[in-house]
PDB file of C-alpha atoms and ligand atoms in Angstrom:
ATOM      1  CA  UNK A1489      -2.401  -3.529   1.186  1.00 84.00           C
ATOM      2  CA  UNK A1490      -5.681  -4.751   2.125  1.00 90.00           C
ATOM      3  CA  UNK A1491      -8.669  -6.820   0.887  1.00 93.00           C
ATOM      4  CA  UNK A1492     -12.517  -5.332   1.982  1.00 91.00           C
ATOM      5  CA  UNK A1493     -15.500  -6.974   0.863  1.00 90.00           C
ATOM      6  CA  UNK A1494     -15.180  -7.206  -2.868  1.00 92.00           C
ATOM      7  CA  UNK A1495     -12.523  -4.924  -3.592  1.00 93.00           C
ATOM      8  CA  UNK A1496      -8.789  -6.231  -3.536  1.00 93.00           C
ATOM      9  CA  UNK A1497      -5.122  -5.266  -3.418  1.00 93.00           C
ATOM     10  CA  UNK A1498      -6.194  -1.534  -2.110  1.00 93.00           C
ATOM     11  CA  UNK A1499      -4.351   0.965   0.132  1.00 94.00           C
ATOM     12  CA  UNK A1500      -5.836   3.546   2.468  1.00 92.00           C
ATOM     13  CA  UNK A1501      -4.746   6.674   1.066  1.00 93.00           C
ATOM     14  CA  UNK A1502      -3.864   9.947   4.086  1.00 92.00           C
ATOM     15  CA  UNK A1503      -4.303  13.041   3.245  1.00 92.00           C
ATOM     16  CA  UNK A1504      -2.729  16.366   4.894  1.00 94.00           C
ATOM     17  CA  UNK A1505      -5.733  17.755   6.137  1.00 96.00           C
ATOM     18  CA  UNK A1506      -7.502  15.855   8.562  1.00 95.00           C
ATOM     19  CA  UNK A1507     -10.915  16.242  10.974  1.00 94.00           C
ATOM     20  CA  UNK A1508      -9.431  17.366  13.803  1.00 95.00           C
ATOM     21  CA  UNK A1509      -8.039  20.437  11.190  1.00 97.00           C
ATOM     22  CA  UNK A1510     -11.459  20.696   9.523  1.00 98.00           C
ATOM     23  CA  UNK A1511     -13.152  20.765  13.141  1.00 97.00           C
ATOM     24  CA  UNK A1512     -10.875  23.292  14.034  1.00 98.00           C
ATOM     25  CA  UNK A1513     -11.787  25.571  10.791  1.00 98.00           C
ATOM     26  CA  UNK A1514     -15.330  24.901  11.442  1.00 98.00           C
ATOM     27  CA  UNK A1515     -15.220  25.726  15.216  1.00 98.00           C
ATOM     28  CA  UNK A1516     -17.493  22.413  15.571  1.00 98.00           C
ATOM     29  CA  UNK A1517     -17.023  18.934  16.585  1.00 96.00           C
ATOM     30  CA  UNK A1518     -18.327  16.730  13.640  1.00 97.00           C
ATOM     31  CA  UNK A1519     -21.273  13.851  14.962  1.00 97.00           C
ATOM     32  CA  UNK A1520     -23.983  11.656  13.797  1.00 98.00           C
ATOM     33  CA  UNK A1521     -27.934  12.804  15.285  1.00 98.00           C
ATOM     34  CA  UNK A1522     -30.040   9.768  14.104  1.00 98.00           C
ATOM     35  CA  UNK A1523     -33.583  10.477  14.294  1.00 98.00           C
ATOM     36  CA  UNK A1524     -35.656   6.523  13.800  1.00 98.00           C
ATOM     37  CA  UNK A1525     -39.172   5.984  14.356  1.00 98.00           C
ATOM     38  CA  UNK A1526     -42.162   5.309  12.199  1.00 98.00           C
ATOM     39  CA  UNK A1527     -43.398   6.759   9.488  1.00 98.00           C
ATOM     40  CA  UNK A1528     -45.317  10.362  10.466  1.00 98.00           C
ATOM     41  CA  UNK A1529     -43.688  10.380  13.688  1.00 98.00           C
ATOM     42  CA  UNK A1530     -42.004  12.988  13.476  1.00 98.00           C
ATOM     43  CA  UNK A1531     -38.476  12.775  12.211  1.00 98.00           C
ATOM     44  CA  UNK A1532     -38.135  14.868   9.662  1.00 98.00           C
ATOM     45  CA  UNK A1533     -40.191  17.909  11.098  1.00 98.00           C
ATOM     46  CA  UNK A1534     -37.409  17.295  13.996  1.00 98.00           C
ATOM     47  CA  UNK A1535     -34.799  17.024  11.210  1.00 98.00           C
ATOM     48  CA  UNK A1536     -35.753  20.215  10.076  1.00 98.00           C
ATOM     49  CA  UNK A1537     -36.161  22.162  13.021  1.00 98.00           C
ATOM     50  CA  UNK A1538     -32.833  20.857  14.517  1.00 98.00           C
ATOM     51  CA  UNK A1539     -30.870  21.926  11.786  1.00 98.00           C
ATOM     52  CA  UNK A1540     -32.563  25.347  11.314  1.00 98.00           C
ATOM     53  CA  UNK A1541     -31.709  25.694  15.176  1.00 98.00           C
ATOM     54  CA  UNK A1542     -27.957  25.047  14.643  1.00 98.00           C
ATOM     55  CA  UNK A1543     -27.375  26.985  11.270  1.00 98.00           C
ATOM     56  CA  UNK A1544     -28.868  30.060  13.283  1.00 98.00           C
ATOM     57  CA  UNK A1545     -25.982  29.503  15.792  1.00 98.00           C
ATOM     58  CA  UNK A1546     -23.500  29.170  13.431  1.00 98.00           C
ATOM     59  CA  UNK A1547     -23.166  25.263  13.522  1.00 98.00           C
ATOM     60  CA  UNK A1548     -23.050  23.371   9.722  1.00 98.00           C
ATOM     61  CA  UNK A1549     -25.421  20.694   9.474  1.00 98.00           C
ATOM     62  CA  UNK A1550     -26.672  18.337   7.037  1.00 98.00           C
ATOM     63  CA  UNK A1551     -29.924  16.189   6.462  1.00 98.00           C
ATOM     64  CA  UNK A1552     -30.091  13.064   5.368  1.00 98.00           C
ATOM     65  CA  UNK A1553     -33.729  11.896   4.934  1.00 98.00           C
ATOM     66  CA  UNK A1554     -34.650   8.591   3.910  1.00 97.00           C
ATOM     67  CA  UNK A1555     -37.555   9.499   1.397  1.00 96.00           C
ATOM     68  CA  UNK A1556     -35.093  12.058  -0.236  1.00 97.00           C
ATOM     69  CA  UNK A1557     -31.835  10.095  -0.679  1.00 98.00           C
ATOM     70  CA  UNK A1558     -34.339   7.392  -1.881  1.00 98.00           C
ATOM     71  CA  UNK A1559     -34.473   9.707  -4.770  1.00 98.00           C
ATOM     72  CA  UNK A1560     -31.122   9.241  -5.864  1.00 98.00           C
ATOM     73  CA  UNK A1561     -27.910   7.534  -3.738  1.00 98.00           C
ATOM     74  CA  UNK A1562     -30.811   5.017  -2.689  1.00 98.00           C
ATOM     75  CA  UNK A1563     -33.512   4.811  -5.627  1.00 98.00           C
ATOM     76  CA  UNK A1564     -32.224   1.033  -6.270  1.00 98.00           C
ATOM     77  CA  UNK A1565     -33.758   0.084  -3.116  1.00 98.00           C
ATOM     78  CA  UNK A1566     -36.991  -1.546  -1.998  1.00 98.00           C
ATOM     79  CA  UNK A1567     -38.574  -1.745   1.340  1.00 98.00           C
ATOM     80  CA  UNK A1568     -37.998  -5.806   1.829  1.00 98.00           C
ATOM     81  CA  UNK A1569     -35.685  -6.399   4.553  1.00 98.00           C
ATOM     82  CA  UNK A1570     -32.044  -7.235   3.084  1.00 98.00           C
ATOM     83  CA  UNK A1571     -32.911  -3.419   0.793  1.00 98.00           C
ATOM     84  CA  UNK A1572     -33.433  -1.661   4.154  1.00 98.00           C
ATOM     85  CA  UNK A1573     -30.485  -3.127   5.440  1.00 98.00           C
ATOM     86  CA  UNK A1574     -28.225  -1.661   2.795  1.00 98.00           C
ATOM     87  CA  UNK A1575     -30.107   1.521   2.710  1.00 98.00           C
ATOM     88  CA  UNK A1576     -29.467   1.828   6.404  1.00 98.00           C
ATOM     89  CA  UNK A1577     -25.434   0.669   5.963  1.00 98.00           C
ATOM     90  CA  UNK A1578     -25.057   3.023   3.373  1.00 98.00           C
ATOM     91  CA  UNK A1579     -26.478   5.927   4.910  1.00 98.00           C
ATOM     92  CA  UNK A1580     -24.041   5.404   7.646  1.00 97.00           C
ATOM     93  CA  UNK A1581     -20.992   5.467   5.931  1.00 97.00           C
ATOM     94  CA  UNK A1582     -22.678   8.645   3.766  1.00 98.00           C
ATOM     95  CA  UNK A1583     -22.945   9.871   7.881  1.00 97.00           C
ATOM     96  CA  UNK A1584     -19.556   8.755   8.751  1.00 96.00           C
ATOM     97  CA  UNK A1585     -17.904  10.665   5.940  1.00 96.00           C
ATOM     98  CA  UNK A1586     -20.080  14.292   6.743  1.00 97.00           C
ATOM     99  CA  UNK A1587     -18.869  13.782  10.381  1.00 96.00           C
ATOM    100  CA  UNK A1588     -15.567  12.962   9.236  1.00 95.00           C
ATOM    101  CA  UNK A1589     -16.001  16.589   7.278  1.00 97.00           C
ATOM    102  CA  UNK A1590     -16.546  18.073  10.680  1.00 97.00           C
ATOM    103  CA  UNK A1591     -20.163  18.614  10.059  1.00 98.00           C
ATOM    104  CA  UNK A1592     -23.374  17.531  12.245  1.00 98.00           C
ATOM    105  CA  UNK A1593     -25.077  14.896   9.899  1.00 98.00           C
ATOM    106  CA  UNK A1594     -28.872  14.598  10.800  1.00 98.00           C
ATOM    107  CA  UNK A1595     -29.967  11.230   9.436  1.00 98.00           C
ATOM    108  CA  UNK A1596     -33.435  10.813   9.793  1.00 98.00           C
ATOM    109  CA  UNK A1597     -34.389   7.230   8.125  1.00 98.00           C
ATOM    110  CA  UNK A1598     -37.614   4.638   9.807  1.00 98.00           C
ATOM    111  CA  UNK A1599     -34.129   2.409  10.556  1.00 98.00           C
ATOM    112  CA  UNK A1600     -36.545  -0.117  11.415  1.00 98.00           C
ATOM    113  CA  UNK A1601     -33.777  -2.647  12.460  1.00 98.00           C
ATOM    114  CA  UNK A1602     -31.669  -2.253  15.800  1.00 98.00           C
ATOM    115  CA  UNK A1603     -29.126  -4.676  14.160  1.00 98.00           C
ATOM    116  CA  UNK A1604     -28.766  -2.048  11.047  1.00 98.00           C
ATOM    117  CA  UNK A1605     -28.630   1.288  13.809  1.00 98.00           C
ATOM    118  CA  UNK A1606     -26.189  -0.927  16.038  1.00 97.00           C
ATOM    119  CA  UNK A1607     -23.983  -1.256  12.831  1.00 97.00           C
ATOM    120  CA  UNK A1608     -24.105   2.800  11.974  1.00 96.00           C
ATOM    121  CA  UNK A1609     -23.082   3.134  15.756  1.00 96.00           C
ATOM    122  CA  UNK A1610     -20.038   0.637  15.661  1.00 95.00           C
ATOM    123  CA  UNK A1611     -19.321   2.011  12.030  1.00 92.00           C
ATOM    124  CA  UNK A1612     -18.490   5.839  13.789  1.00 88.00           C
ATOM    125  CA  UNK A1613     -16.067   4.578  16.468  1.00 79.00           C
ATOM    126  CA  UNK A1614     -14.183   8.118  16.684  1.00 67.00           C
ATOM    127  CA  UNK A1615     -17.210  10.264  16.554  1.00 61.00           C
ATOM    128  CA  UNK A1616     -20.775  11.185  18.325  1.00 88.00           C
ATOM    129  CA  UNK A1617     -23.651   9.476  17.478  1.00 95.00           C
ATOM    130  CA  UNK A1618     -26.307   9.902  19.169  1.00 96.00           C
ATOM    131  CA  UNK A1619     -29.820   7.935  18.183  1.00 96.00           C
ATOM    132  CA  UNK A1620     -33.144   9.503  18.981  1.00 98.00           C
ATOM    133  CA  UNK A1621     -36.032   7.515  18.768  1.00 98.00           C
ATOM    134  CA  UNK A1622     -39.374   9.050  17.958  1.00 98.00           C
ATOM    135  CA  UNK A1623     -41.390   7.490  20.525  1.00 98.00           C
ATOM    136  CA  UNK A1624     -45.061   7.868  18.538  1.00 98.00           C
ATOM    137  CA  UNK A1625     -47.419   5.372  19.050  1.00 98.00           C
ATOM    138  CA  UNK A1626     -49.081   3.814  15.922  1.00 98.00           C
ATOM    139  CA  UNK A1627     -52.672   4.848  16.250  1.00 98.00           C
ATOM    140  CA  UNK A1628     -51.096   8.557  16.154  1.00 98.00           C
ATOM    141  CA  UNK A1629     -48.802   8.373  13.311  1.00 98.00           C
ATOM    142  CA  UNK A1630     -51.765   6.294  11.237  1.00 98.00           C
ATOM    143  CA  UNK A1631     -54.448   9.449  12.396  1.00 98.00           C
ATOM    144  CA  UNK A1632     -51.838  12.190  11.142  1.00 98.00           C
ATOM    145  CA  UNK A1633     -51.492   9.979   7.942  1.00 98.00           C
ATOM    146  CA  UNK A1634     -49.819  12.752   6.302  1.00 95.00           C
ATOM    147  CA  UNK A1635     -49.012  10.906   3.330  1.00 97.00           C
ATOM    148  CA  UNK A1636     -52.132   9.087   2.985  1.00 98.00           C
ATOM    149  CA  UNK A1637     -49.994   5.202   2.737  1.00 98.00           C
ATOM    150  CA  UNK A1638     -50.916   4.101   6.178  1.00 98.00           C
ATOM    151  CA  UNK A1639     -54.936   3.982   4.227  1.00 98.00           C
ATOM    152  CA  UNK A1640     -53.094   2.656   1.214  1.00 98.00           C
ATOM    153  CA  UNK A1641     -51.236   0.133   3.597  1.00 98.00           C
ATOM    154  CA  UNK A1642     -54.583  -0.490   5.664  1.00 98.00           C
ATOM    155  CA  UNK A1643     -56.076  -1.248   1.858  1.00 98.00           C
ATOM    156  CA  UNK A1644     -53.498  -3.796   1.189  1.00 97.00           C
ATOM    157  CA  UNK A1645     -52.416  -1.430  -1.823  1.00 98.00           C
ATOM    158  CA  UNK A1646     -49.105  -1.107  -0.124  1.00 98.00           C
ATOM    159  CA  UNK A1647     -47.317  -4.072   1.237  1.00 97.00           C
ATOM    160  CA  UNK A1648     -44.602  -4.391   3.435  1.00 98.00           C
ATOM    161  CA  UNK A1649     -45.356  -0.818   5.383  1.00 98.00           C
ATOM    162  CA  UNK A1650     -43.735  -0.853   8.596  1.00 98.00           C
ATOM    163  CA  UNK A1651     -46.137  -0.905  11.616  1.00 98.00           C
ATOM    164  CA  UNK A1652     -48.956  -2.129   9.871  1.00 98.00           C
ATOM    165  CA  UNK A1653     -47.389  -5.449   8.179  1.00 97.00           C
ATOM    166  CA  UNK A1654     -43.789  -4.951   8.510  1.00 98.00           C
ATOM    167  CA  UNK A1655     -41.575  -4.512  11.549  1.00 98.00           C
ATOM    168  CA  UNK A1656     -40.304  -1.655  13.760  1.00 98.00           C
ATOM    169  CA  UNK A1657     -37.784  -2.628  16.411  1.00 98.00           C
ATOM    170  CA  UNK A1658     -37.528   0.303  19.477  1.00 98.00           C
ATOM    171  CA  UNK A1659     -34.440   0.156  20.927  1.00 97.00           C
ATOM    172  CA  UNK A1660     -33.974  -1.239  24.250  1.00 95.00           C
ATOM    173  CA  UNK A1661     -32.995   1.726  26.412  1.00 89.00           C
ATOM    174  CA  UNK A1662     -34.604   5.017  26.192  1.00 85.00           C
TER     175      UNK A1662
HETATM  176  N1  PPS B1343     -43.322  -0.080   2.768  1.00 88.67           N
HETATM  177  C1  PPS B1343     -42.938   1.093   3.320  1.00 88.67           C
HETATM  178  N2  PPS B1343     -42.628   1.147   4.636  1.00 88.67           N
HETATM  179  C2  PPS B1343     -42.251   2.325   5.176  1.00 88.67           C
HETATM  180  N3  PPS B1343     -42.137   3.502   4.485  1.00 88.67           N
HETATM  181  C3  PPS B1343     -42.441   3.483   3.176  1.00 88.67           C
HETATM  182  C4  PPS B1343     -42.867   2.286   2.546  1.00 88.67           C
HETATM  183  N4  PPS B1343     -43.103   2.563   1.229  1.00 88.67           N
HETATM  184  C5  PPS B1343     -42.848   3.860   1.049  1.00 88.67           C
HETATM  185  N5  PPS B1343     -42.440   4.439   2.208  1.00 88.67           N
HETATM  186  C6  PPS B1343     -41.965   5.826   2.304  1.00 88.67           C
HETATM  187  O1  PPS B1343     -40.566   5.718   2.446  1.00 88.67           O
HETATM  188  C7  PPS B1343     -40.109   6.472   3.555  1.00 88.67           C
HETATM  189  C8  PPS B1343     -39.152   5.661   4.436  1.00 88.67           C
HETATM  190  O2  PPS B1343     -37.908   5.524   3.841  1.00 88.67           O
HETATM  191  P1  PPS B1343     -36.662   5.131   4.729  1.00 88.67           P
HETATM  192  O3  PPS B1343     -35.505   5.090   3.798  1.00 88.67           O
HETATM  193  O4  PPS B1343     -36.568   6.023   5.901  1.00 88.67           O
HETATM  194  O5  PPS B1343     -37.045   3.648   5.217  1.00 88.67           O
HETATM  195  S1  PPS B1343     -36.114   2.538   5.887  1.00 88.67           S
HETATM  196  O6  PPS B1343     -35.261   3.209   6.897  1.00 88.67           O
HETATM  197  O7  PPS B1343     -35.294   1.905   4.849  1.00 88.67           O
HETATM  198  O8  PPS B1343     -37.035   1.567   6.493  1.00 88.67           O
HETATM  199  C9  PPS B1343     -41.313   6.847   4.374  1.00 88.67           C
HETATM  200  O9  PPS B1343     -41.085   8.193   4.758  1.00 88.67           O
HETATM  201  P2  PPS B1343     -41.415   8.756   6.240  1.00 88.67           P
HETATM  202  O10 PPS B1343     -42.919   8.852   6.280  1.00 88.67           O
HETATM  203  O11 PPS B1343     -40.754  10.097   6.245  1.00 88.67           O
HETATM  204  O12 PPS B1343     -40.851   7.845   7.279  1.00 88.67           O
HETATM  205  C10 PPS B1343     -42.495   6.673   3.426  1.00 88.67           C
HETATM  206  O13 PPS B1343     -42.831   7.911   2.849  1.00 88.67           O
HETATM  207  N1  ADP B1344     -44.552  17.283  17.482  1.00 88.67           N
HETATM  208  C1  ADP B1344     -45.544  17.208  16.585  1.00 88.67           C
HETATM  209  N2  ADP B1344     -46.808  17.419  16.964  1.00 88.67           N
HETATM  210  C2  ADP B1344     -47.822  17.326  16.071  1.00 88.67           C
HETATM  211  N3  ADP B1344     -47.648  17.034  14.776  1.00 88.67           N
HETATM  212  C3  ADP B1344     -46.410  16.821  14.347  1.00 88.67           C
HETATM  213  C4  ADP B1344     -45.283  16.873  15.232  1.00 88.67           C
HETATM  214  N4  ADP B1344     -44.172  16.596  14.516  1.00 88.67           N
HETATM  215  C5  ADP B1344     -44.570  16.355  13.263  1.00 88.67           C
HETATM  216  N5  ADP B1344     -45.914  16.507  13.150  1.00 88.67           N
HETATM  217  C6  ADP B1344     -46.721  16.329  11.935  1.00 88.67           C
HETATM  218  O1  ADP B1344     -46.786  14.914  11.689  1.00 88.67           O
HETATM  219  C7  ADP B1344     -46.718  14.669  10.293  1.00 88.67           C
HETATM  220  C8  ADP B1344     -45.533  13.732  10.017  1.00 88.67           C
HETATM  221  O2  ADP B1344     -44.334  14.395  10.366  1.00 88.67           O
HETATM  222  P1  ADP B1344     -42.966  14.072   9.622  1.00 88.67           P
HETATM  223  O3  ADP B1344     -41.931  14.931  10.230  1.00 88.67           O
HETATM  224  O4  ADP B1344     -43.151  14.160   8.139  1.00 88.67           O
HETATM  225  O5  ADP B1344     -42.768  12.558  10.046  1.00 88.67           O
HETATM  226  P2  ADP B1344     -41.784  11.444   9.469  1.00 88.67           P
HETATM  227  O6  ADP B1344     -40.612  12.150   8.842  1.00 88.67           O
HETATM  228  O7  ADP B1344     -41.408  10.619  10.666  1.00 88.67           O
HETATM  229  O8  ADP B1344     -42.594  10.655   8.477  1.00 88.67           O
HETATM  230  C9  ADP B1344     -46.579  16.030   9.603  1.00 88.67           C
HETATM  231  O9  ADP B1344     -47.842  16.433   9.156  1.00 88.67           O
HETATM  232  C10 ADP B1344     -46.093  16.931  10.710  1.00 88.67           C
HETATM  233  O10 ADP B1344     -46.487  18.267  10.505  1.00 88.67           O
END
């Protein structure tokens, strides 16, 4: 019987089947790509590409992009720093249960925090995850603009946009 954050008195329930089973079934190994960078750098056009590379080899994949699971799972949550936080914690554990399923979860979020991607990584202990930083520089991902909020953010219509008043943290070794 355990106690985890709020929740008390629970148990961990096993089931019969487990990954290694699933991975088995699936001919895969289940893992964690996360794509970070800023905004129009390129993640999900590498999202996308990546995963239409592995489904034509046979491989199950699944995306998880920040602007769409901000449409539901995540539609709660801001862009001020404690919301990113969470959105980034909980799209690791949504990670941690796909590659628990024995799939390759593509998570491609801005993750503009290397304390929130260091906690995804030490959240999937037994499995692969691998981070891939978009390495774009500003002035390119503001010229591509294919949203149009780095002019909204420029405008001071938008605040908070990360790179322009709002932080992006690289991570230390690439
Ligand atoms: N203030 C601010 N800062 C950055 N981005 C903003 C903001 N407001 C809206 N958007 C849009 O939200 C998308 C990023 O969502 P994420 O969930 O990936 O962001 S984060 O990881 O929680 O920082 C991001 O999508 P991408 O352009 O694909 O990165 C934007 O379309
Ligand atoms: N390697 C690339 N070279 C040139 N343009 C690119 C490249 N990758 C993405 N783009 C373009 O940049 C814009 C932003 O890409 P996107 O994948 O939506 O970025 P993000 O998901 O990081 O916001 C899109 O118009 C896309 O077509």
């Amino acid at each position: 019987m355990s106690t985890v954050g709020n929740s008390t008195n629970i148990f961990w329930q096993e089931c019969p089947v487990g990954k290694n089973e699933r991975q088995k079934l699936l001919n895969q190994k289940g893992c964690v790509v996360w794509i970070t960078g800023l905004s129009g750098s390129g993640k999900s056009t590498l999202a996308c590409s990546l995963g239409r590379e592995l489904h034509s080899k046979g491989k199950l994949s699944y995306i998880l992009d920040g602007d769409n699971l901000r449409h539901g799972l995540n539609k709660d949550l801001g862009f001020k720093a404690e919301d990113r936080t969470e959105n980034i914690r909980r799209v690791g554990e949504v990670a941690k249960l796909f590659s628990d399923a024995g799939l390759i979860c593509i998570a491609s979020l801005i993750s503009p925090y290397r304390k929130d991607r260091d906690a995804c990584r030490a959240m999937l202990t037994d499995s692969t995850f691998i981070e891939v930083f978009m390495n774009m520089p500003l002035e390119v991902c503001e010229k591509r603009d294919a949203k149009g909020l780095y002019k909204l953010a420029r405008a001071g219509k938008i605040k908070g946009f990360t790179g322009i008043d709002d932080p992006y943290e690289p991570p230390l070794h690439y």
